[in-house]
Short mmCIF file of N, CA and C in Angstrom, two decimals:
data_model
loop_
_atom_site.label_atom_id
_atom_site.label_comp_id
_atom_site.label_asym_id
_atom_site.label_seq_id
_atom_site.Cartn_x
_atom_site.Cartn_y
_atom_site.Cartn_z
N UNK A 1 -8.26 10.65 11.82
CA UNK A 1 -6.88 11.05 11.98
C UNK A 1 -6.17 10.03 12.88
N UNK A 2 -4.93 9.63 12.50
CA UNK A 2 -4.29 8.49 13.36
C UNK A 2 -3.94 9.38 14.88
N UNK A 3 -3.56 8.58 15.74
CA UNK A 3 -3.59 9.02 16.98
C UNK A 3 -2.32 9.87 16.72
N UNK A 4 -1.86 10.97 17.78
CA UNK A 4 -0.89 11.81 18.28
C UNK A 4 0.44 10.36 18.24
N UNK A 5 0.28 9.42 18.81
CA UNK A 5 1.73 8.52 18.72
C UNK A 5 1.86 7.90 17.79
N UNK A 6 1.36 8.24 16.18
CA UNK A 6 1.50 7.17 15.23
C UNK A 6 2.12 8.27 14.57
N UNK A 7 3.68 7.76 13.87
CA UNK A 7 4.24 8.77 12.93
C UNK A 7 4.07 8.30 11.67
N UNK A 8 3.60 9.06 10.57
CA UNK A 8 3.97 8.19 9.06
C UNK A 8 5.48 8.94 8.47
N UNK A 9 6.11 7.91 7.76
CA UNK A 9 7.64 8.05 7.33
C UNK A 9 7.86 7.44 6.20
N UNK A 10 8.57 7.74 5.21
CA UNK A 10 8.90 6.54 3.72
C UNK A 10 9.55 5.02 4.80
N UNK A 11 9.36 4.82 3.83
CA UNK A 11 9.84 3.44 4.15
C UNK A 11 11.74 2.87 4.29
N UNK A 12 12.03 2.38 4.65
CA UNK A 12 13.43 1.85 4.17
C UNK A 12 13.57 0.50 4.08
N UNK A 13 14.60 0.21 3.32
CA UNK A 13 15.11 -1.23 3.39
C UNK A 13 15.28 -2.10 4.26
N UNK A 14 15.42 -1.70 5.50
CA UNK A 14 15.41 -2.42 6.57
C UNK A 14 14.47 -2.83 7.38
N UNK A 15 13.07 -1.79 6.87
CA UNK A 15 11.74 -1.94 7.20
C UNK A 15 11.15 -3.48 6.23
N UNK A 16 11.84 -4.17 5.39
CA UNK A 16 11.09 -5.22 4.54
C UNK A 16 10.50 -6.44 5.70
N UNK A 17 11.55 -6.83 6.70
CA UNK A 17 11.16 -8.17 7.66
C UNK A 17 9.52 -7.58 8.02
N UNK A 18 9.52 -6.22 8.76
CA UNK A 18 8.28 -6.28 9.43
C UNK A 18 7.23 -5.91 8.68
N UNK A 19 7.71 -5.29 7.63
CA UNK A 19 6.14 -4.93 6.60
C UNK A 19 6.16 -6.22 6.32
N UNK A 20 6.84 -7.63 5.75
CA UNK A 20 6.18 -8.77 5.05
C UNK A 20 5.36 -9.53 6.51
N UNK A 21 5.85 -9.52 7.80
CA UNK A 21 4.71 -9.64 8.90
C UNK A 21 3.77 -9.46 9.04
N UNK A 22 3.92 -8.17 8.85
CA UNK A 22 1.80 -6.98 9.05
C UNK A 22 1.20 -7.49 7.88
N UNK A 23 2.12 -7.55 6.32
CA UNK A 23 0.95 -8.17 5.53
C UNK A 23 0.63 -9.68 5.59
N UNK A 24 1.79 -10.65 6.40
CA UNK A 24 0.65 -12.20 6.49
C UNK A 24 -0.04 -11.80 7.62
N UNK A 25 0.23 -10.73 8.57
CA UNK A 25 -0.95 -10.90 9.75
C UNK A 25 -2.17 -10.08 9.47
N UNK A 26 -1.81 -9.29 8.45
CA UNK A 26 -3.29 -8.72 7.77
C UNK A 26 -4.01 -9.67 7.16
N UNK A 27 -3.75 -10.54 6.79
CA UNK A 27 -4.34 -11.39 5.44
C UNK A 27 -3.78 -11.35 4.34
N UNK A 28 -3.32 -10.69 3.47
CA UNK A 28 -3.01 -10.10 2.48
C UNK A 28 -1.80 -11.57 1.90
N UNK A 29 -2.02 -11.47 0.31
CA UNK A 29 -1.49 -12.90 -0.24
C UNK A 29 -0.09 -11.83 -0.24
N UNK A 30 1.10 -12.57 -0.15
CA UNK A 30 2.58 -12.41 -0.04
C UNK A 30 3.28 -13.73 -0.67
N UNK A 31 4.05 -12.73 -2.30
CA UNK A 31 4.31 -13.74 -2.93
C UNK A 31 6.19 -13.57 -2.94
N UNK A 32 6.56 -14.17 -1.61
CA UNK A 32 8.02 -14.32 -1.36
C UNK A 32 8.99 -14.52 -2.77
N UNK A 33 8.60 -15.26 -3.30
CA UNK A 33 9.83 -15.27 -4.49
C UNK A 33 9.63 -14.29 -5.54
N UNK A 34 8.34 -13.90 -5.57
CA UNK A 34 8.21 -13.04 -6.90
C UNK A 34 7.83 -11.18 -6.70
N UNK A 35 6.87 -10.97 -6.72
CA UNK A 35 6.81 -9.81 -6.61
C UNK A 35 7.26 -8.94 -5.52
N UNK A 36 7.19 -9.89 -4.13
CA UNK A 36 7.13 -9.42 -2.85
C UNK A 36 8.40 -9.09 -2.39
N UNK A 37 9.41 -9.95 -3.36
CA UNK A 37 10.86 -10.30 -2.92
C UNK A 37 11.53 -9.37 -2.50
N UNK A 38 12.56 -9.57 -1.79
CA UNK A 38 13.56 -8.79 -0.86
C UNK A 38 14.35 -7.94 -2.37
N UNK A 39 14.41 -8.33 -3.29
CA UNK A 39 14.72 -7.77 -4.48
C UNK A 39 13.77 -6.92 -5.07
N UNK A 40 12.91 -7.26 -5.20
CA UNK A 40 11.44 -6.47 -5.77
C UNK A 40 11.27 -5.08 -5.18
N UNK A 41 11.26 -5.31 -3.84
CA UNK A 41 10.89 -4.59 -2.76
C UNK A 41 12.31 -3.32 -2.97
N UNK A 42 13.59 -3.78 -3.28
CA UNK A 42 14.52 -2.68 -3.30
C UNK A 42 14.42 -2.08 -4.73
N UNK A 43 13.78 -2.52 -5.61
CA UNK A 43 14.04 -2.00 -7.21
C UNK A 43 12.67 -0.63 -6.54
N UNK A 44 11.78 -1.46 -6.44
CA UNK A 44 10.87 -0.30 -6.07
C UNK A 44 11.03 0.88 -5.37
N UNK A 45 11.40 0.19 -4.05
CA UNK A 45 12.10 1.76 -3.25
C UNK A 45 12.99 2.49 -3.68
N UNK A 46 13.99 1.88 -5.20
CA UNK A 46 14.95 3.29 -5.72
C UNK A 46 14.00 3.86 -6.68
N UNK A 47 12.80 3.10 -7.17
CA UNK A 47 12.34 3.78 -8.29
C UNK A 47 10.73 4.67 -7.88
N UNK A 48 10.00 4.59 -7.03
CA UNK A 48 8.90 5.17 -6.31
C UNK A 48 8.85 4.83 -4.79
N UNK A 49 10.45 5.40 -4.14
CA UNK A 49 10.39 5.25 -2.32
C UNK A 49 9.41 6.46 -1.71
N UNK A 50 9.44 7.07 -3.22
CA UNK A 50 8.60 8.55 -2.52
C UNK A 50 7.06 8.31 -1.83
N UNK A 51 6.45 6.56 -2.43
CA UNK A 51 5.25 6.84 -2.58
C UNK A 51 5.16 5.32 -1.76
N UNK A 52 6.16 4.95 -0.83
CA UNK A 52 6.55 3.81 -0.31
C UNK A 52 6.22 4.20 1.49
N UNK A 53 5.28 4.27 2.47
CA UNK A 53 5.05 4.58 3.69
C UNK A 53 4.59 3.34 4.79
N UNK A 54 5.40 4.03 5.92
CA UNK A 54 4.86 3.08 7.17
C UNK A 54 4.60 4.23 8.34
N UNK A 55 3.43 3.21 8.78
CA UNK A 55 3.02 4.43 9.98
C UNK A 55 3.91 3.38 11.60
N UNK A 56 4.22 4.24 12.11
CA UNK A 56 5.19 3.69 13.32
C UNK A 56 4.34 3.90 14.65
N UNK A 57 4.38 3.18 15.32
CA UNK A 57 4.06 3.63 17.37
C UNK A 57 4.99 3.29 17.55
N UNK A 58 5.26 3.99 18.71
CA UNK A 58 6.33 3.24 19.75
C UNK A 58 7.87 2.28 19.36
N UNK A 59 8.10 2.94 18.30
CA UNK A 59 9.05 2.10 17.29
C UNK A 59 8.57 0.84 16.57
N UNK A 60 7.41 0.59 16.79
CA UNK A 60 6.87 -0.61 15.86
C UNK A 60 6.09 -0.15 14.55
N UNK A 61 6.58 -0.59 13.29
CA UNK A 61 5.40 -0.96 12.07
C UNK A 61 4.22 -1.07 12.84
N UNK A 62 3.20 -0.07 12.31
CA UNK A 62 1.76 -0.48 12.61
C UNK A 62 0.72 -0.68 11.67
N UNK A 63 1.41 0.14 10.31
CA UNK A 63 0.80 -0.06 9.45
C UNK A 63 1.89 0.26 7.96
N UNK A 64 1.42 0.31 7.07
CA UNK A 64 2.84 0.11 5.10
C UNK A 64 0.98 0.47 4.46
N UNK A 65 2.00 1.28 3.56
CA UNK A 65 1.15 1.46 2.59
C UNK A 65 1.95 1.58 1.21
N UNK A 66 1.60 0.89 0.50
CA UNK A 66 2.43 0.83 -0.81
C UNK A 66 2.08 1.26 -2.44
N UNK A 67 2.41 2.46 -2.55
CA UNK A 67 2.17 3.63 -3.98
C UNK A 67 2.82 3.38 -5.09
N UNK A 68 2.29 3.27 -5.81
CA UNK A 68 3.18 3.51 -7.37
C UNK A 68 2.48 4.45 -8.23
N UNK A 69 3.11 5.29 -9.47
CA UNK A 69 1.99 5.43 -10.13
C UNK A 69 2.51 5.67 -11.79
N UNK A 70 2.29 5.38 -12.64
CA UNK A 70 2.13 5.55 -14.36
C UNK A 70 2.41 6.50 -15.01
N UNK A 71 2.68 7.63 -14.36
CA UNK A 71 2.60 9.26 -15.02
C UNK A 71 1.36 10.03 -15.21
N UNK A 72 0.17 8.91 -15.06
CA UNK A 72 -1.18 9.33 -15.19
C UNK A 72 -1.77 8.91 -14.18
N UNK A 73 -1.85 8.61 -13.87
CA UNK A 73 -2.85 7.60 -12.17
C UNK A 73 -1.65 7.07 -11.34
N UNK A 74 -2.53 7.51 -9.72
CA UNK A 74 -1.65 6.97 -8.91
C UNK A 74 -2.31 5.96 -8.24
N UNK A 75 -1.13 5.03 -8.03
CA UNK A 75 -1.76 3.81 -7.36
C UNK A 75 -1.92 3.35 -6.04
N UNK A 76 -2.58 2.53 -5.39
CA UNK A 76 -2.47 2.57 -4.18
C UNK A 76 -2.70 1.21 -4.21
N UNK A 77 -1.25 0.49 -4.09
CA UNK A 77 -1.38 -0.96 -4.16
C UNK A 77 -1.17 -2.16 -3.06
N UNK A 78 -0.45 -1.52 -1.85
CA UNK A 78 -0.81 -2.50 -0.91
C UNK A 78 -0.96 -1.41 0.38
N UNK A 79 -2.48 -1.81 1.05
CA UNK A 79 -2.20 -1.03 1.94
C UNK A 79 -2.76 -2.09 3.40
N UNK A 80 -1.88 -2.00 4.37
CA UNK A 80 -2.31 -3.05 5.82
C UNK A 80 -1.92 -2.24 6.80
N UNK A 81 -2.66 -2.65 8.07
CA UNK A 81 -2.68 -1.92 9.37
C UNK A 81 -3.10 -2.91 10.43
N UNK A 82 -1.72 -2.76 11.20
CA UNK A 82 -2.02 -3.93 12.31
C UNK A 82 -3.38 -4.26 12.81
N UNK A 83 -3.82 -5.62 12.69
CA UNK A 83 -5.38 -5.63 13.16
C UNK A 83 -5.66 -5.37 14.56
N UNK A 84 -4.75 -4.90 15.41
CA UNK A 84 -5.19 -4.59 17.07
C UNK A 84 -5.07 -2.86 16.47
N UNK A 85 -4.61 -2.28 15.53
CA UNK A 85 -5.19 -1.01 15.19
C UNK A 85 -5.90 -0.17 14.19
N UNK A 86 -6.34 -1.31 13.73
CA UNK A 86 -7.23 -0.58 13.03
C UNK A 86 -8.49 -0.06 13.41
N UNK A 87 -9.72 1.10 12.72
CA UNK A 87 -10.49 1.88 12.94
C UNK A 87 -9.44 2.95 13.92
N UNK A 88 -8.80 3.29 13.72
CA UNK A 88 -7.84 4.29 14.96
C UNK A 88 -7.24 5.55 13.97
N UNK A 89 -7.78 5.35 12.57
CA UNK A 89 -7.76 6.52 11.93
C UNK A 89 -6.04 6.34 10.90
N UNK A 90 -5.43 5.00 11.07
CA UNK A 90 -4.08 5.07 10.78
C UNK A 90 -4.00 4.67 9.49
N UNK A 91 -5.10 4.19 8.43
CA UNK A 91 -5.04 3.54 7.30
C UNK A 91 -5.91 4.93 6.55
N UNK A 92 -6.08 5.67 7.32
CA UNK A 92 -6.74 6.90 6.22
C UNK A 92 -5.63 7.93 6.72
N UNK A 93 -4.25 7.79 7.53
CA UNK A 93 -3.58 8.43 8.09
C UNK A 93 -2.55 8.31 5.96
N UNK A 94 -2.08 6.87 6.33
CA UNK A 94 -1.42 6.34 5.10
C UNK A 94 -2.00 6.77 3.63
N UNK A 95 -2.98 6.57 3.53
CA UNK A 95 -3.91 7.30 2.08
C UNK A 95 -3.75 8.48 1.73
N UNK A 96 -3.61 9.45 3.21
CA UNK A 96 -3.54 10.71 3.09
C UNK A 96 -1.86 11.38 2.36
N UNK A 97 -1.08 10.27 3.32
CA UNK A 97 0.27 10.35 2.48
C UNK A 97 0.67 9.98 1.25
N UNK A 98 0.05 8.85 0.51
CA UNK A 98 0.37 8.11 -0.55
C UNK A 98 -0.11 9.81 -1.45
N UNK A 99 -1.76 10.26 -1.07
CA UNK A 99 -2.25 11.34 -1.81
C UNK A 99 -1.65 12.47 -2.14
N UNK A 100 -0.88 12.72 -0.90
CA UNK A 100 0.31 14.07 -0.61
C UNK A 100 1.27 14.03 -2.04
N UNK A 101 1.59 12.57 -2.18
CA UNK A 101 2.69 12.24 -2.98
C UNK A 101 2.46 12.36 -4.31
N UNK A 102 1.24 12.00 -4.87
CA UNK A 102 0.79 11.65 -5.81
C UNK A 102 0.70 13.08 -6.34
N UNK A 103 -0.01 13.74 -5.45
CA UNK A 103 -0.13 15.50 -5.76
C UNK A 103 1.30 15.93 -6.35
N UNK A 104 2.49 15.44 -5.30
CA UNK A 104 3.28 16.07 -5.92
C UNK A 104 4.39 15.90 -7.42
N UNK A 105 3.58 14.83 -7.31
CA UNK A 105 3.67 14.15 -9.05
C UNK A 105 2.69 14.61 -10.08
N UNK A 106 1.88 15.47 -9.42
CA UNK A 106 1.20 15.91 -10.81
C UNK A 106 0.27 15.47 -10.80
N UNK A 107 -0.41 14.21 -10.12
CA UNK A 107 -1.37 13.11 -10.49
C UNK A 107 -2.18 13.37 -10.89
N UNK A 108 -3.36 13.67 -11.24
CA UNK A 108 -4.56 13.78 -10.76
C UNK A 108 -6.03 12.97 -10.93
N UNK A 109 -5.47 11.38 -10.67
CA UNK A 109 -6.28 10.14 -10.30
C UNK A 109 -5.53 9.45 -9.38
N UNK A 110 -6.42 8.61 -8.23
CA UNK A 110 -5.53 7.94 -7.20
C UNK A 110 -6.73 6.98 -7.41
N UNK A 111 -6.14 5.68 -7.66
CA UNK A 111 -6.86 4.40 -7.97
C UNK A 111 -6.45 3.39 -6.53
N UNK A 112 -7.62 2.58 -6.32
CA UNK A 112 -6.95 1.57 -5.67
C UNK A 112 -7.90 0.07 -6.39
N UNK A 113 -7.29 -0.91 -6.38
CA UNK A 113 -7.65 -2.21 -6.04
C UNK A 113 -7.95 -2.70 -5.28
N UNK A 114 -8.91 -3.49 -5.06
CA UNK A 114 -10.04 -4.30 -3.74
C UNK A 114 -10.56 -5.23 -4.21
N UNK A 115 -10.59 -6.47 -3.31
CA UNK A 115 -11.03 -7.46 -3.86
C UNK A 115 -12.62 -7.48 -3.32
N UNK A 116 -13.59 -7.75 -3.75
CA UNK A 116 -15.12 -7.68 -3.17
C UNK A 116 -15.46 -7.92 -1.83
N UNK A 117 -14.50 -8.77 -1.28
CA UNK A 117 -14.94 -9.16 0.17
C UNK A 117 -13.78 -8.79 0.90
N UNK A 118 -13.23 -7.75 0.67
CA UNK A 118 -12.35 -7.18 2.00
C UNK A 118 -13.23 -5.75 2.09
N UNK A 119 -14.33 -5.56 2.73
CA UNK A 119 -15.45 -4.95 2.98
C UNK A 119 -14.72 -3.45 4.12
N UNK A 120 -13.75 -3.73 4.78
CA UNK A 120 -13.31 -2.85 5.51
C UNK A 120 -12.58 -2.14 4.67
N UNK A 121 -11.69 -2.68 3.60
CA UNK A 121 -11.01 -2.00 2.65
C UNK A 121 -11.95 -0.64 1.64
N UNK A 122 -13.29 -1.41 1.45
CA UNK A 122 -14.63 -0.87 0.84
C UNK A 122 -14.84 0.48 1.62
N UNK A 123 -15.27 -0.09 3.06
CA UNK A 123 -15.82 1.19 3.57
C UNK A 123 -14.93 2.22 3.62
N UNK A 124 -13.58 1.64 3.77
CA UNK A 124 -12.45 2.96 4.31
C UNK A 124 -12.43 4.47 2.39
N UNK A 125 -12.41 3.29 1.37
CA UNK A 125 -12.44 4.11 0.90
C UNK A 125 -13.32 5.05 0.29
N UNK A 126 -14.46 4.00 0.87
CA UNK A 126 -16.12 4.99 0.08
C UNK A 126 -16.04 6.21 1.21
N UNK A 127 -15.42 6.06 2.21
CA UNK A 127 -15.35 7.08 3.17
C UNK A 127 -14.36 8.29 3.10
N UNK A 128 -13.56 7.86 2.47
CA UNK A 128 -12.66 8.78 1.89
C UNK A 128 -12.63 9.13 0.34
N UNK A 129 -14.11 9.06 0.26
CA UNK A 129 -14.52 10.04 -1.50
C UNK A 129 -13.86 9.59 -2.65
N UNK A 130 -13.93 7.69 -2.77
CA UNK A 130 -13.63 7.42 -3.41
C UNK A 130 -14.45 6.57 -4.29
N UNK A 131 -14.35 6.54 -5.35
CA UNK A 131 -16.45 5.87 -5.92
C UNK A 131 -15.78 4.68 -6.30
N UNK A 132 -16.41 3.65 -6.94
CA UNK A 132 -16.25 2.07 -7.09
C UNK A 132 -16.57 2.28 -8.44
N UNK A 133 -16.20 1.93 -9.43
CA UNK A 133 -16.35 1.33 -10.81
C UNK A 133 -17.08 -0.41 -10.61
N UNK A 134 -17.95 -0.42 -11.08
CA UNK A 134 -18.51 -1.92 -10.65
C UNK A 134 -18.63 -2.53 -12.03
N UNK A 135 -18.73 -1.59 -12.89
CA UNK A 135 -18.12 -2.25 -14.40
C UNK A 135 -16.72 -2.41 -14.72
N UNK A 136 -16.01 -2.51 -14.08
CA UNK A 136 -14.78 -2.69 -14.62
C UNK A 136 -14.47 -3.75 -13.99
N UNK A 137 -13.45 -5.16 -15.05
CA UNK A 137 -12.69 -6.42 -14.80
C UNK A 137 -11.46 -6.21 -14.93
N UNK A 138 -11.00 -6.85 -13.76
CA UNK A 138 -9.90 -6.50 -14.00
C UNK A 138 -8.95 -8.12 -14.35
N UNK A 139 -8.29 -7.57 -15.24
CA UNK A 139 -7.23 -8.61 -16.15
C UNK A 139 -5.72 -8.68 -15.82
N UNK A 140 -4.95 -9.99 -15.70
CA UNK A 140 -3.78 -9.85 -15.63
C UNK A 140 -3.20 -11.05 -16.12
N UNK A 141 -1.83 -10.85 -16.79
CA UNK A 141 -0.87 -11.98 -17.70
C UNK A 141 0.01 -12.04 -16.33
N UNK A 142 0.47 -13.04 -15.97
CA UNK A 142 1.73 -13.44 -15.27
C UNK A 142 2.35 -14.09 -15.47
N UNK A 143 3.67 -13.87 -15.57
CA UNK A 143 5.23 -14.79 -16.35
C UNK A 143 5.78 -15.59 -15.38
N UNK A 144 4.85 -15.63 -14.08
CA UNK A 144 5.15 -16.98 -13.34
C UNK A 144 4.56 -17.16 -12.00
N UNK A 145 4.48 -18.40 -11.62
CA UNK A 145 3.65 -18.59 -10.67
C UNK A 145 3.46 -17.86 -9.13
N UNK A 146 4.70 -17.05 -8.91
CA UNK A 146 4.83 -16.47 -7.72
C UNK A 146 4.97 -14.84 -7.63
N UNK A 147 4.45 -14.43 -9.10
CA UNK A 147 4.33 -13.01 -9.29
C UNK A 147 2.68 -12.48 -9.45
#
């Protein structure tokens, strides 16, 4: 459970400067002109803001977690947490909300993506009762270099 001073909240538009921060200081690839864009980022929040979260301290972003989902599966497609807080319970704080949401869409699959060697990403979710498909590849077409 995230600590007593971490609030989770949807996200807003004005939250884009510091979520694209937490994800280059997470690691996480950030593709400024294309998907990530200050444009991208607002089509999404009018069309799934429901499933769009940041967990806050002290008025700072500490952690974004970023939901979409298909009508059939929900997604859980970017999720980061400041690295001076993580293990503090705030990235299974965010999961728990994206899940809330998804429920109330009807869902009833919550998928995520992981790349093999983000191993903390692994444990958080084998820990939160989520199983690994190790047969499945995953495929993608892109219509340009920064999407």
């Amino acid at each position: 459970m995230a600590s007593d001073s971490v609030s989770i909240r949807e996200m807003r538009i004005d939250d884009y400067d510091a979520i694209v921060g937490l994800w280059q200081r997470s690691g996480l690839t950030f593709r400024q002109a294309g998907r990530d864009s200050l444009d991208s980022f607002k089509r999404q929040l009018e069309t799934q803001g429901t499933l769009m979260h940041v967990a806050e301290q002290d008025g700072e972003i500490v952690g974004v977690a970023v939901g979409s989902h298909d009508s059939r599966k929900g997604w859980i497609n970017r999720l980061a947490v400041e690295p001076s807080q993580r293990n503090k319970g705030v990235a299974s704080a965010l999961v728990k909300a994206l899940e809330d949401g998804f429920r109330e869409f009807g869902l009833p699959v919550y998928s995520a993506l992981i790349s093999s060697g983000n191993k903390g990403s692994i444990s958080l979710f084998n820990g939160l009762g989520y199983s690994c498909d190790e047969d499945v590849k995953y495929f993608s077409k892109r219509l340009g270099d920064d999407l």
